[in-house]
Amino acid sequence: MDILNELPEEKFNQVDDLLAFVSIYDDQARLEAYRQMLNACRDKLRGQVCLEAGAGAGVFSEWMARMGARKVYAVEVNPLLCRLARERLAHYPNVEVIQADIQNFKPLEPVDVLVHELFGQLLYDEDVLALENLPFQPKTMLPARARLACGCVPASRLVDTTVTPSVLQQLEGVLVSGLFDEEGLALTDTVLTWQPGAVQCSVEKDISHLSGELLYFGLEIWFNGRPICRAGECSNWSYVWTPRAGNRFALRFEPAGRGMQVRFAWLD
Ligand SMILES: C[S@@+](CC[C@H](N)C(=O)[O-])C[C@H]1O[C@@H](n2cnc3c(N)ncnc32)[C@H](O)[C@@H]1O
């Protein structure tokens, strides 16, 4: 979905994010993984103060209310998504929808469980870092582990009449999501990991042991010692591709005006 007419910048950004974030609800595998995660934590949620950080349309907040949370804060920075969440959650007296950046939100009571899905396709390219700067300390964060991994495949396996070898050549040094519709690729090598309080936003990675002319990255979200969402299985996260131009690369994430800046370069 693209916005086609001229709009004031603020309005454009709000609607652009709205369109991006409503489309994540198409990903049934993602929703089901989160539903199962929350269900497995039902006893932790019941009677507790819960918070959805980056609530979007408030689906997880609704589930937590239904699972018996005593109080749910649904915190969402985008005013248009906040409106959607308010509509969805209007009939839950114990759910409060708050339009705020999670980094500025101070709940009136201690938060027992914080639920979030702030992962980008490259792990740190959305807003998971906001969780490092919370003005409160939740007892439990769900999920609390993710990794960005990579692998290589022969280009001959994937090139077609649209993305030809010549097209690929033009993409050296460029990370492109969704370039191919491949599914189920092995995420053999860890590139970066995330855990609350243990972020790793920069890496130099040696891939000389991998064979194949196409490098791909894929995200994995973990719960209870196993991946629950994965690029290639959950449509919300596609593989990110780039033609291989060496055996070592650097990947770095830096906060930018809006979102995160991703820097990628081949080292040799
Ligand atoms: C990927 S969506 C997830 C929505 C919902 N939690 C879900 O998983 O269905 C991320 C949401 O977080 C919001 N968001 C991103 N950074 C935020 C921040 N710092 N504070 C509050 N909301 C934020 C975005 O506007 C977006 O609606």
Coordinates of C-alpha atoms and ligand atoms in Angstrom, one line a residue:
M1 CA 0.0 0.0 0.0
D2 CA 1.4 3.4 -1.1
I3 CA 0.2 6.9 -0.4
L4 CA -0.1 8.6 -3.7
N5 CA -1.1 12.2 -2.9
E6 CA 0.9 15.0 -1.3
L7 CA 0.3 15.3 2.4
P8 CA 1.9 17.3 5.2
E9 CA 5.0 15.4 6.4
E10 CA 3.5 14.5 9.9
K11 CA 0.3 13.3 8.4
F12 CA 2.2 11.3 5.7
N13 CA 4.3 9.6 8.4
Q14 CA 1.4 8.7 10.6
V15 CA -0.6 7.2 7.7
D16 CA 2.4 5.5 6.3
D17 CA 3.0 3.8 9.6
L18 CA -0.7 3.0 10.0
L19 CA -0.7 1.2 6.6
A20 CA 2.5 -0.7 7.4
F21 CA 1.4 -1.8 10.8
V22 CA -2.2 -2.8 9.9
S23 CA -0.8 -5.2 7.3
I24 CA 1.0 -7.2 10.0
Y25 CA -2.3 -8.6 11.1
D26 CA -2.4 -10.5 7.8
D27 CA 0.3 -12.7 9.2
Q28 CA -1.7 -15.5 10.8
A29 CA 1.5 -17.5 11.8
R30 CA 2.8 -14.5 13.8
L31 CA -0.6 -14.0 15.5
E32 CA -0.8 -17.7 16.4
A33 CA 2.7 -17.8 17.8
Y34 CA 2.0 -14.8 20.0
R35 CA -1.4 -16.2 21.1
Q36 CA 0.3 -19.5 22.1
M37 CA 3.1 -17.6 23.9
L38 CA 0.5 -15.6 25.9
N39 CA -1.6 -18.7 26.6
A40 CA 1.5 -20.5 27.9
C41 CA 2.0 -17.6 30.3
R42 CA -1.7 -17.4 31.4
D43 CA -0.8 -18.0 35.0
K44 CA 1.7 -15.1 34.9
L45 CA -0.9 -12.8 33.4
R46 CA -3.9 -13.6 35.6
G47 CA -4.5 -10.8 38.2
Q48 CA -1.4 -8.9 37.1
V49 CA -0.6 -5.5 35.6
C50 CA 0.3 -6.1 31.9
L51 CA 1.5 -3.7 29.2
E52 CA 1.7 -4.0 25.4
A53 CA 4.6 -1.8 24.2
G54 CA 3.7 -0.6 20.7
A55 CA 0.2 -1.9 20.9
G56 CA -0.8 -1.2 17.3
A57 CA -4.5 -2.1 17.0
G58 CA -4.4 -3.6 20.5
V59 CA -4.9 -7.3 19.7
F60 CA -2.5 -8.6 22.3
S61 CA -3.9 -6.2 24.9
E62 CA -7.4 -7.7 24.2
W63 CA -6.0 -11.2 24.6
M64 CA -4.3 -10.3 27.9
A65 CA -7.5 -8.7 29.2
R66 CA -9.4 -11.9 28.2
M67 CA -6.8 -14.1 29.9
G68 CA -7.5 -12.4 33.2
A69 CA -5.0 -9.5 33.5
R70 CA -6.1 -7.1 36.3
K71 CA -5.0 -4.1 34.3
V72 CA -3.6 -3.7 30.8
Y73 CA -1.8 -0.6 29.5
A74 CA -1.9 -0.5 25.7
V75 CA 0.8 2.0 24.8
E76 CA 1.0 3.2 21.2
V77 CA 2.9 6.1 19.7
N78 CA 0.9 6.5 16.5
P79 CA -2.3 8.5 17.0
L80 CA -4.2 6.7 14.2
L81 CA -3.4 3.2 15.5
C82 CA -4.3 4.5 19.0
R83 CA -7.7 5.3 17.7
L84 CA -8.1 1.8 16.3
A85 CA -6.9 0.3 19.6
R86 CA -9.4 2.5 21.5
E87 CA -12.3 1.2 19.4
R88 CA -11.2 -2.4 19.8
L89 CA -10.7 -2.1 23.5
A90 CA -13.6 0.2 24.5
H91 CA -15.5 -2.6 26.2
Y92 CA -12.7 -3.6 28.5
P93 CA -12.8 -1.3 31.6
N94 CA -9.5 -2.6 32.8
V95 CA -7.6 -1.7 29.6
E96 CA -6.2 1.8 29.2
V97 CA -5.0 2.9 25.7
I98 CA -2.3 5.5 26.0
Q99 CA -0.9 7.5 23.1
A100 CA 2.8 7.8 24.1
D101 CA 6.3 6.8 23.2
I102 CA 7.0 3.8 25.5
Q103 CA 10.3 5.5 26.4
N104 CA 8.3 8.3 28.1
F105 CA 5.5 6.4 29.7
K106 CA 5.5 6.1 33.5
P107 CA 2.8 3.7 34.7
L108 CA 1.1 4.5 38.0
E109 CA 1.8 1.0 39.3
P110 CA 4.5 -1.6 38.7
V111 CA 4.3 -3.5 35.5
D112 CA 4.4 -7.3 35.9
V113 CA 4.4 -8.4 32.3
L114 CA 5.4 -6.4 29.2
V115 CA 4.5 -7.8 25.8
H116 CA 6.0 -6.4 22.6
E117 CA 6.6 -7.1 19.0
L118 CA 9.0 -4.3 17.9
F119 CA 11.3 -6.5 15.7
G120 CA 12.3 -5.4 12.2
Q121 CA 13.3 -7.7 9.4
L122 CA 16.9 -7.1 10.5
L123 CA 16.1 -7.4 14.2
Y124 CA 17.2 -3.9 15.2
D125 CA 15.7 -1.9 12.2
E126 CA 12.4 -1.3 13.9
D127 CA 12.1 -0.2 17.6
V128 CA 13.2 -3.0 19.9
L129 CA 15.9 -0.7 21.2
A130 CA 13.1 1.5 22.8
L131 CA 12.9 -1.3 25.4
E132 CA 16.4 -0.4 26.6
N133 CA 15.2 3.0 27.7
L134 CA 12.1 2.3 29.7
P135 CA 11.3 4.6 32.7
F136 CA 10.0 1.5 34.5
Q137 CA 11.2 -2.0 35.0
P138 CA 8.8 -4.8 34.1
K139 CA 9.2 -8.1 36.0
T140 CA 8.8 -10.2 32.8
M141 CA 9.3 -9.3 29.2
L142 CA 7.7 -11.4 26.5
P143 CA 9.4 -12.3 24.2
A144 CA 12.9 -11.9 25.7
R145 CA 15.1 -13.3 23.0
A146 CA 15.7 -12.9 19.3
R147 CA 18.4 -13.4 16.8
L148 CA 19.3 -12.3 13.3
A149 CA 20.9 -15.1 11.4
C150 CA 22.2 -15.6 7.9
G151 CA 23.1 -18.2 5.3
C152 CA 24.2 -18.4 1.6
V153 CA 22.6 -20.1 -1.4
P154 CA 23.8 -20.5 -5.0
A155 CA 22.3 -17.7 -7.1
S156 CA 21.4 -20.2 -9.8
R157 CA 18.8 -21.7 -7.5
L158 CA 16.9 -18.4 -7.4
V159 CA 17.5 -16.1 -10.3
D160 CA 14.6 -16.0 -12.8
T161 CA 13.5 -13.9 -15.7
T162 CA 12.8 -10.9 -13.5
V163 CA 15.7 -11.0 -11.0
T164 CA 18.4 -12.0 -13.5
P165 CA 22.1 -12.3 -12.7
S166 CA 22.6 -8.9 -14.3
V167 CA 20.0 -7.4 -12.0
L168 CA 21.7 -9.0 -9.0
Q169 CA 25.0 -7.4 -10.0
Q170 CA 23.5 -4.0 -9.7
L171 CA 22.6 -4.7 -6.0
E172 CA 26.1 -5.1 -4.6
G173 CA 26.2 -3.6 -1.1
V174 CA 22.4 -3.2 -1.0
L175 CA 20.2 -5.1 1.4
V176 CA 16.8 -5.9 -0.2
S177 CA 13.9 -7.5 1.6
G178 CA 11.6 -9.9 -0.2
L179 CA 13.8 -10.1 -3.4
F180 CA 12.9 -13.7 -3.7
D181 CA 9.8 -15.6 -2.4
E182 CA 11.9 -18.4 -1.0
E183 CA 10.7 -20.2 2.2
G184 CA 12.3 -22.5 4.7
L185 CA 16.0 -21.5 4.2
A186 CA 18.4 -22.6 6.9
L187 CA 19.4 -19.8 9.3
T188 CA 22.8 -21.4 10.0
D189 CA 24.9 -18.6 11.3
T190 CA 24.0 -16.1 14.1
V191 CA 24.8 -12.5 13.1
L192 CA 23.3 -10.6 16.0
T193 CA 21.3 -11.4 19.1
W194 CA 18.9 -9.4 21.3
Q195 CA 17.9 -9.9 24.9
P196 CA 16.6 -7.2 27.3
G197 CA 19.6 -5.4 28.6
A198 CA 22.0 -7.2 26.2
V199 CA 21.8 -5.5 22.9
Q200 CA 24.3 -6.0 20.2
C201 CA 23.9 -3.4 17.4
S202 CA 27.1 -3.8 15.5
V203 CA 29.0 -6.8 14.1
E204 CA 31.7 -7.8 11.7
K205 CA 31.0 -11.3 10.4
D206 CA 33.1 -13.9 8.6
I207 CA 31.2 -16.1 6.2
S208 CA 34.1 -17.7 4.4
H209 CA 32.9 -21.1 5.5
L210 CA 29.5 -20.6 3.6
S211 CA 29.1 -21.4 -0.1
G212 CA 26.8 -19.6 -2.5
E213 CA 26.7 -16.3 -4.2
L214 CA 23.7 -14.9 -2.5
L215 CA 23.7 -13.9 1.2
Y216 CA 20.4 -13.8 3.1
F217 CA 19.4 -12.7 6.6
G218 CA 16.5 -13.9 8.6
L219 CA 15.0 -13.0 11.9
E220 CA 14.0 -15.5 14.6
I221 CA 12.0 -14.7 17.8
W222 CA 12.4 -17.1 20.7
F223 CA 10.2 -18.2 23.6
N224 CA 10.8 -21.0 26.1
G225 CA 14.0 -22.1 24.4
R226 CA 12.7 -22.4 20.9
P227 CA 12.0 -20.1 17.9
I228 CA 8.3 -19.2 17.6
C229 CA 8.5 -16.7 14.7
R230 CA 10.9 -17.0 11.8
A231 CA 11.5 -15.3 8.5
G232 CA 10.3 -17.6 5.7
E233 CA 7.5 -18.9 8.0
C234 CA 5.9 -15.7 9.3
S235 CA 5.1 -13.4 6.3
N236 CA 5.8 -10.3 8.4
W237 CA 9.5 -11.0 8.2
S238 CA 10.9 -11.8 4.8
Y239 CA 14.5 -12.8 4.1
V240 CA 16.7 -9.8 3.4
W241 CA 19.0 -10.5 0.4
T242 CA 22.2 -9.1 -1.0
P243 CA 24.6 -10.5 -3.7
R244 CA 27.8 -11.8 -2.0
A245 CA 30.8 -9.6 -2.7
G246 CA 33.3 -11.0 -0.1
N247 CA 33.9 -13.2 2.9
R248 CA 33.4 -10.6 5.6
F249 CA 30.8 -7.9 6.1
A250 CA 30.0 -5.3 8.7
L251 CA 26.4 -4.6 9.8
R252 CA 25.6 -1.7 12.1
F253 CA 22.4 0.0 13.4
E254 CA 22.2 3.6 14.6
P255 CA 19.2 5.6 15.9
A256 CA 18.0 8.0 13.2
G257 CA 15.4 10.8 13.1
R258 CA 12.7 8.3 12.3
G259 CA 13.5 4.7 13.0
M260 CA 16.9 3.2 12.7
Q261 CA 19.7 3.7 10.2
V262 CA 21.1 0.4 8.8
R263 CA 24.7 0.4 7.6
F264 CA 26.1 -2.5 5.7
A265 CA 29.5 -2.9 3.9
W266 CA 31.7 -5.7 2.6
L267 CA 35.1 -5.7 4.3
D268 CA 37.0 -8.0 2.0
Ligands
LIG1 C1 5.1 -4.3 14.7 S1 3.8 -3.3 15.4 C2 3.2 -4.4 16.6 C3 1.8 -4.1 17.0 C4 1.2 -5.0 18.0 N1 1.9 -5.1 19.2 C5 1.2 -6.4 17.4 O1 2.2 -7.1 17.5 O2 0.2 -6.9 16.8 C6 4.8 -2.2 16.3 C7 3.9 -1.0 16.9 O3 4.7 -0.3 17.8 C8 4.5 1.0 17.7 N2 5.7 1.7 18.2 C9 7.0 1.6 17.7 N3 7.8 2.3 18.5 C10 7.1 2.7 19.6 C11 7.5 3.4 20.7 N4 8.8 3.8 21.0 N5 6.5 3.7 21.6 C12 5.3 3.3 21.4 N6 4.9 2.6 20.3 C13 5.8 2.3 19.4 C14 4.3 1.2 16.2 O4 3.6 2.4 15.9 C15 3.5 0.0 15.9 O5 2.1 0.2 16.0

